[in-house]
Amino acid sequence: MYPSVLQEPLSRQFGYLLLLGLAIACVSWTITHEEIFRESREYCKAKSQNCKPLYQRKFFYLFTCEYCFSHYVTALFLLLTQFQLLYQGWRGFLISGFALVWIANAYMSAFNRLRLEIKAEKLSTAEQANSAAENKLPR
C-alpha cells in the first residue's frame, strides 16, 4: 500500500511551508524572548529550576526554550490549518511537522543573529562616540 500523494503543486506546498514556518517562528520567539511575556517567562524559568518532580521542571522549561516551544506551536498550527506536505494523511502531517519546526528554527536563528549584530553595532558606535568625546576633553 503506497501513500497517496497530494494533488496540490509542490510550489504551493513550499510557499505554505515558508509562510507557516514564519508564523510559527514569530509566535515561538515572542513568547520565549520578548518583553511582553517576561513575567510569565521568569515564573516558568524559576519553576523549571526549583520544582521537585522532573515532569514539572520539564513542563515549565518548555516555555523558556524557543526550540522546544516551537514544536508545540507547530502542533497547534497543524491542528488549525490541517497543512500536509507531500502525502495525504498521517504521513503528510508527520513530514510537515518536522519541516515546519526546521523552517521556524532557521528563521529564529537568523533573527537572533541579526539582533546580535545590531546590538554589537550599537555598542561599537557608542564606544566610538565615547572615545571621540574623551579625545576632545582638554588635558
CSV table of C-alpha atoms in Angstrom, one decimal:
chain,number,residue,atom,x,y,z
A,1,MET,CA,0.0,0.0,0.0
A,2,TYR,CA,1.5,3.3,-1.1
A,3,PRO,CA,0.7,6.6,0.4
A,4,SER,CA,-1.4,8.9,-1.8
A,5,VAL,CA,0.4,11.9,-3.0
A,6,LEU,CA,-1.1,15.4,-2.5
A,7,GLN,CA,-2.6,16.8,-5.7
A,8,GLU,CA,-1.5,20.4,-4.7
A,9,PRO,CA,1.5,21.7,-6.7
A,10,LEU,CA,4.8,21.3,-4.8
A,11,SER,CA,5.5,25.1,-5.3
A,12,ARG,CA,2.3,25.9,-3.4
A,13,GLN,CA,3.1,23.4,-0.6
A,14,PHE,CA,6.6,25.0,-0.3
A,15,GLY,CA,5.1,28.5,-0.2
A,16,TYR,CA,2.7,27.4,2.6
A,17,LEU,CA,5.7,25.8,4.4
A,18,LEU,CA,7.6,29.1,4.4
A,19,LEU,CA,4.7,31.2,5.5
A,20,LEU,CA,3.5,28.8,8.2
A,21,GLY,CA,7.2,28.5,9.4
A,22,LEU,CA,7.4,32.3,9.7
A,23,ALA,CA,4.2,32.5,11.7
A,24,ILE,CA,5.4,29.7,14.0
A,25,ALA,CA,8.7,31.4,14.5
A,26,CYS,CA,7.1,34.7,15.3
A,27,VAL,CA,4.8,33.1,17.9
A,28,SER,CA,7.6,31.0,19.5
A,29,TRP,CA,10.1,33.9,19.6
A,30,THR,CA,7.6,36.3,21.0
A,31,ILE,CA,6.5,34.1,23.9
A,32,THR,CA,10.1,32.9,24.7
A,33,HIS,CA,12.0,36.1,24.3
A,34,GLU,CA,10.1,39.4,24.1
A,35,GLU,CA,9.4,41.8,26.9
A,36,ILE,CA,5.6,41.4,26.9
A,37,PHE,CA,5.8,37.8,28.3
A,38,ARG,CA,8.8,38.5,30.6
A,39,GLU,CA,6.9,37.9,33.9
A,40,SER,CA,5.4,34.6,32.8
A,41,ARG,CA,8.7,33.5,31.3
A,42,GLU,CA,10.6,34.3,34.6
A,43,TYR,CA,7.9,32.4,36.5
A,44,CYS,CA,8.3,29.4,34.2
A,45,LYS,CA,12.1,29.7,34.4
A,46,ALA,CA,12.0,29.7,38.2
A,47,LYS,CA,9.6,26.7,38.3
A,48,SER,CA,11.8,24.8,35.8
A,49,GLN,CA,14.7,25.2,38.2
A,50,ASN,CA,13.0,24.8,41.5
A,51,CYS,CA,10.3,22.2,41.1
A,52,LYS,CA,11.0,18.8,42.7
A,53,PRO,CA,9.3,16.4,40.2
A,54,LEU,CA,11.0,16.0,36.9
A,55,TYR,CA,7.9,16.3,34.8
A,56,GLN,CA,7.1,19.7,36.3
A,57,ARG,CA,10.6,21.0,35.6
A,58,LYS,CA,10.4,19.8,32.0
A,59,PHE,CA,6.9,21.2,31.6
A,60,PHE,CA,7.9,24.7,32.7
A,61,TYR,CA,11.1,24.6,30.7
A,62,LEU,CA,9.1,24.3,27.5
A,63,PHE,CA,8.0,27.9,27.9
A,64,THR,CA,11.6,29.2,28.1
A,65,CYS,CA,13.2,27.4,25.2
A,66,GLU,CA,12.2,28.6,21.7
A,67,TYR,CA,13.2,25.4,20.1
A,68,CYS,CA,11.1,23.2,22.4
A,69,PHE,CA,8.2,25.6,22.4
A,70,SER,CA,8.2,25.7,18.6
A,71,HIS,CA,7.2,22.0,18.5
A,72,TYR,CA,4.0,22.8,20.4
A,73,VAL,CA,3.3,25.8,18.3
A,74,THR,CA,3.8,23.7,15.2
A,75,ALA,CA,1.4,21.1,16.5
A,76,LEU,CA,-1.2,23.8,17.2
A,77,PHE,CA,-0.8,25.3,13.7
A,78,LEU,CA,-1.1,21.8,12.1
A,79,LEU,CA,-4.3,21.3,14.1
A,80,LEU,CA,-5.7,24.6,13.0
A,81,THR,CA,-4.6,24.6,9.3
A,82,GLN,CA,-4.5,20.9,8.6
A,83,PHE,CA,-1.4,21.5,6.5
A,84,GLN,CA,0.2,18.4,5.0
A,85,LEU,CA,3.3,18.1,2.9
A,86,LEU,CA,3.9,15.7,0.0
A,87,TYR,CA,1.4,13.0,1.2
A,88,GLN,CA,-2.1,12.8,2.4
A,89,GLY,CA,-2.9,11.6,5.9
A,90,TRP,CA,-0.6,11.0,8.9
A,91,ARG,CA,2.5,10.8,6.7
A,92,GLY,CA,1.8,14.3,5.4
A,93,PHE,CA,1.3,15.6,8.9
A,94,LEU,CA,4.5,14.0,10.1
A,95,ILE,CA,6.6,15.3,7.3
A,96,SER,CA,5.1,18.8,7.6
A,97,GLY,CA,5.6,18.9,11.3
A,98,PHE,CA,9.3,18.2,11.1
A,99,ALA,CA,9.7,20.6,8.1
A,100,LEU,CA,7.8,23.4,9.9
A,101,VAL,CA,9.9,23.0,13.1
A,102,TRP,CA,13.1,23.1,11.0
A,103,ILE,CA,12.0,26.2,9.0
A,104,ALA,CA,10.7,28.0,12.1
A,105,ASN,CA,14.0,27.4,13.9
A,106,ALA,CA,16.0,28.6,10.8
A,107,TYR,CA,14.0,31.8,10.9
A,108,MET,CA,14.6,32.2,14.6
A,109,SER,CA,18.3,31.6,14.3
A,110,ALA,CA,18.6,34.2,11.5
A,111,PHE,CA,16.6,36.7,13.6
A,112,ASN,CA,18.7,36.1,16.7
A,113,ARG,CA,21.9,36.6,14.6
A,114,LEU,CA,20.5,39.8,13.2
A,115,ARG,CA,19.7,41.1,16.7
A,116,LEU,CA,23.1,40.2,18.0
A,117,GLU,CA,24.8,42.1,15.0
A,118,ILE,CA,22.6,45.1,15.6
A,119,LYS,CA,23.5,45.1,19.4
A,120,ALA,CA,27.2,44.8,18.5
A,121,GLU,CA,26.9,47.6,16.1
A,122,LYS,CA,25.2,49.9,18.6
A,123,LEU,CA,27.8,49.0,21.2
A,124,SER,CA,30.6,49.8,18.7
A,125,THR,CA,29.0,53.1,17.8
A,126,ALA,CA,28.6,54.0,21.5
A,127,GLU,CA,32.3,53.1,22.2
A,128,GLN,CA,33.4,55.3,19.3
A,129,ALA,CA,31.3,58.2,20.5
A,130,ASN,CA,32.8,57.8,24.0
A,131,SER,CA,36.4,57.7,22.8
A,132,ALA,CA,35.8,60.7,20.5
A,133,ALA,CA,34.3,62.6,23.4
A,134,GLU,CA,37.3,61.7,25.6
A,135,ASN,CA,39.8,62.9,22.9
A,136,LYS,CA,38.1,66.3,22.8
A,137,LEU,CA,38.5,66.9,26.5
A,138,PRO,CA,41.2,69.4,27.4
A,139,ARG,CA,44.1,67.9,29.4
